[in-house]
Amino acid sequence: RRVMLTFYETIKGDFEKAHQLSKTLQMGIEKYGFIFMAPWVYEITGYLRLMRGDLIDAEQIGNRYVSTARSLKNAFLKGLALRLLGLIYLHQKDFKKAKEVIDQSIDALTKEAPSRYHLNRVKIILGLICHEIKDVERGEKELSEALHYFSSISSYVSQAEIHFAMAFLQQDQGKKEKAASHLRTAFKIFKEKKYEYAYTLGTKYL
């Protein structure tokens, strides 16, 4: 329950509350030996460090997360860990590493431990990387596939994030009207659903 609450506060963008909850989780793991919870704590604390701008700490946690997932021989956790590490490299502006790691995450979540939901969440990060490296064709392809999936399951926050990322790609091509249309759609979803924070985009892009 505490893990889910911490995730919820993180997704909302209440980093201070999430940080306090994650510290309590960490103490519980150390006190009671709940080793199975360690990967989820890495997921949360790595992201919190990233959003607070502690990029070196975030990278170290991300690498520990990947190592832990591999040692547990858990392909699903490996896919999630690589996703977080790729997001961290994106924020560090190391786009080459970010793309390499995100491609590995996609591979894990496609072949080793298939998860359509998490695979398409990773594609949003890949879309942002493609924006940064100006690979518009691949970026549009991956984001279009993700948008189709999240529209089919009515995941509005993911749809909004994709429209933001699509806007960046359209702007890269000088297509200002299309970019503006995607932005209007994204902000409309945020307003209607009363969202205040976009987990994937964080404070770097919004």
Coordinates of C-alpha atoms in Angstrom, one line a residue:
R1 CA 0.0 0.0 0.0
R2 CA 2.8 2.4 0.9
V3 CA 4.5 1.7 -2.4
M4 CA 1.4 2.6 -4.4
L5 CA 0.8 5.7 -2.3
T6 CA 4.4 6.8 -3.0
F7 CA 3.9 6.2 -6.8
Y8 CA 0.7 8.2 -6.6
E9 CA 2.3 11.2 -5.0
T10 CA 5.2 11.0 -7.5
I11 CA 2.9 10.9 -10.5
K12 CA 1.0 13.9 -9.0
G13 CA 4.2 15.8 -8.8
D14 CA 4.2 16.1 -5.0
F15 CA 7.9 15.3 -4.7
E16 CA 8.3 16.4 -1.1
K17 CA 5.6 14.0 0.1
A18 CA 6.8 11.2 -2.2
H19 CA 10.4 11.7 -0.9
Q20 CA 9.3 11.3 2.7
L21 CA 7.3 8.2 1.8
S22 CA 10.2 6.7 -0.1
K23 CA 12.5 7.2 3.0
T24 CA 10.0 5.3 5.1
L25 CA 10.0 2.5 2.5
Q26 CA 13.7 2.4 2.5
M27 CA 13.8 2.1 6.3
G28 CA 11.3 -0.7 6.2
I29 CA 13.4 -2.6 3.6
E30 CA 16.5 -2.3 5.8
K31 CA 14.7 -3.1 9.0
Y32 CA 12.6 -6.1 7.9
G33 CA 14.6 -7.3 4.9
F34 CA 11.9 -6.8 2.3
I35 CA 14.4 -7.2 -0.5
F36 CA 11.7 -7.8 -3.1
M37 CA 10.6 -4.2 -2.6
A38 CA 14.1 -2.8 -3.5
P39 CA 13.5 -2.4 -7.3
W40 CA 10.3 -0.4 -6.7
V41 CA 12.2 1.9 -4.3
Y42 CA 14.8 2.4 -7.0
E43 CA 12.1 3.2 -9.5
I44 CA 10.7 5.9 -7.2
T45 CA 13.9 7.3 -5.7
G46 CA 15.6 7.4 -9.0
Y47 CA 12.8 9.4 -10.5
L48 CA 12.6 11.8 -7.5
R49 CA 16.3 12.5 -7.8
L50 CA 15.9 13.1 -11.5
M51 CA 13.1 15.6 -10.9
R52 CA 15.1 17.4 -8.2
G53 CA 18.0 17.8 -10.6
D54 CA 20.3 15.4 -8.8
L55 CA 21.3 13.8 -12.1
I56 CA 24.5 12.0 -10.8
D57 CA 22.6 10.4 -7.9
A58 CA 19.7 9.6 -10.3
E59 CA 22.1 7.8 -12.7
Q60 CA 23.7 5.8 -9.9
I61 CA 20.3 4.7 -8.6
G62 CA 19.2 3.9 -12.2
N63 CA 22.3 1.7 -12.7
R64 CA 21.7 -0.1 -9.4
Y65 CA 18.1 -0.7 -10.5
V66 CA 19.2 -2.3 -13.8
S67 CA 21.8 -4.4 -12.0
T68 CA 19.2 -5.6 -9.4
A69 CA 16.7 -6.5 -12.1
R70 CA 19.3 -8.4 -14.0
S71 CA 20.5 -10.3 -10.9
L72 CA 16.9 -11.2 -10.2
K73 CA 16.6 -12.4 -13.8
N74 CA 13.4 -10.5 -14.0
A75 CA 12.9 -9.3 -17.6
F76 CA 9.9 -7.1 -16.8
L77 CA 11.8 -5.2 -14.1
K78 CA 14.8 -4.9 -16.4
G79 CA 12.6 -3.3 -19.0
L80 CA 11.3 -0.8 -16.4
A81 CA 14.8 -0.1 -15.0
L82 CA 16.2 0.6 -18.5
R83 CA 13.2 2.9 -19.1
L84 CA 14.1 4.9 -16.1
L85 CA 17.8 5.0 -16.9
G86 CA 17.0 6.1 -20.5
L87 CA 14.9 8.9 -19.1
I88 CA 17.7 10.0 -16.9
Y89 CA 20.2 10.0 -19.8
L90 CA 17.6 12.1 -21.8
H91 CA 17.6 14.7 -19.0
Q92 CA 21.4 14.6 -18.9
K93 CA 21.3 15.4 -22.7
D94 CA 23.3 12.3 -23.4
F95 CA 21.0 11.4 -26.3
K96 CA 23.1 8.6 -27.7
K97 CA 23.1 6.7 -24.4
A98 CA 19.4 7.5 -23.9
K99 CA 18.5 6.0 -27.3
E100 CA 20.6 2.9 -26.7
V101 CA 19.1 2.2 -23.3
I102 CA 15.5 3.0 -24.4
D103 CA 15.9 0.6 -27.4
Q104 CA 17.0 -2.1 -24.9
S105 CA 14.0 -1.3 -22.8
I106 CA 11.7 -1.7 -25.8
D107 CA 13.4 -5.0 -26.7
A108 CA 12.9 -6.3 -23.2
L109 CA 9.2 -5.3 -23.0
T110 CA 8.6 -6.6 -26.5
K111 CA 10.3 -10.0 -26.6
E112 CA 11.4 -11.0 -23.0
A113 CA 8.4 -9.8 -20.9
P114 CA 5.7 -8.4 -23.2
S115 CA 3.8 -5.6 -21.7
R116 CA 1.8 -3.4 -24.1
Y117 CA 1.1 -0.7 -21.6
H118 CA 4.7 -0.2 -20.4
L119 CA 6.1 -0.7 -23.9
N120 CA 3.9 2.2 -25.2
R121 CA 4.9 4.3 -22.2
V122 CA 8.5 3.8 -23.2
K123 CA 7.7 4.9 -26.7
I124 CA 6.8 8.4 -25.3
I125 CA 10.3 8.7 -24.0
L126 CA 11.6 7.5 -27.4
G127 CA 9.5 10.2 -29.1
L128 CA 11.2 12.9 -27.0
I129 CA 14.6 11.4 -27.8
C130 CA 13.8 11.5 -31.5
H131 CA 12.8 15.1 -31.1
E132 CA 16.2 15.9 -29.6
I133 CA 18.2 14.0 -32.3
K134 CA 15.8 15.2 -35.1
D135 CA 14.8 11.7 -36.1
V136 CA 11.3 12.9 -37.0
E137 CA 10.2 9.9 -39.0
R138 CA 10.8 7.3 -36.3
G139 CA 9.5 9.7 -33.6
E140 CA 6.2 10.1 -35.4
K141 CA 5.9 6.4 -36.0
E142 CA 6.5 5.4 -32.4
L143 CA 4.2 8.2 -31.0
S144 CA 1.4 7.3 -33.4
E145 CA 1.5 3.7 -32.3
A146 CA 1.5 4.7 -28.7
L147 CA -1.4 7.2 -29.2
H148 CA -3.5 4.5 -30.9
Y149 CA -2.9 2.2 -28.0
F150 CA -3.6 4.7 -25.2
S151 CA -6.7 6.0 -27.0
S152 CA -8.0 2.4 -27.1
I153 CA -7.7 2.1 -23.3
S154 CA -8.7 5.7 -22.5
S155 CA -5.5 6.6 -20.8
Y156 CA -5.8 10.3 -21.0
V157 CA -2.6 11.4 -19.3
S158 CA -0.6 9.3 -21.7
Q159 CA -2.5 10.7 -24.6
A160 CA -1.8 14.2 -23.4
E161 CA 2.0 13.5 -23.1
I162 CA 2.0 12.1 -26.6
H163 CA 0.3 15.2 -28.0
F164 CA 3.0 17.4 -26.3
A165 CA 5.8 15.2 -27.8
M166 CA 4.0 15.3 -31.2
A167 CA 3.9 19.1 -31.0
F168 CA 7.7 19.2 -30.5
L169 CA 8.2 17.0 -33.6
Q170 CA 5.9 19.1 -35.7
Q171 CA 7.7 22.2 -34.6
D172 CA 11.0 20.6 -35.6
Q173 CA 9.6 20.4 -39.2
G174 CA 8.3 24.0 -39.1
K175 CA 4.7 22.8 -39.1
K176 CA 3.5 25.4 -36.7
E177 CA -0.2 24.9 -37.2
K178 CA 0.0 21.2 -36.5
A179 CA 2.2 21.8 -33.5
A180 CA -0.3 24.2 -32.1
S181 CA -3.1 21.8 -32.7
H182 CA -1.3 19.1 -30.7
L183 CA -0.6 21.6 -27.9
R184 CA -4.3 22.6 -27.8
T185 CA -5.4 19.0 -27.5
A186 CA -2.8 18.3 -24.8
F187 CA -3.8 21.3 -22.7
K188 CA -7.5 20.6 -23.2
I189 CA -7.0 17.1 -21.7
F190 CA -5.1 18.5 -18.8
K191 CA -7.8 21.1 -18.1
E192 CA -10.7 18.7 -18.4
K193 CA -9.1 16.0 -16.3
K194 CA -7.5 18.4 -13.8
Y195 CA -4.0 17.1 -14.4
E196 CA -1.2 19.2 -12.9
Y197 CA 1.8 17.1 -13.9
A198 CA 3.1 15.0 -16.8
Y199 CA 5.3 12.1 -15.4
T200 CA 7.3 11.5 -18.6
L201 CA 7.8 15.1 -19.6
G202 CA 8.5 16.4 -16.0
T203 CA 9.8 19.9 -15.7
K204 CA 12.2 19.6 -18.6
Y205 CA 9.6 19.9 -21.3
L206 CA 6.7 21.7 -19.5

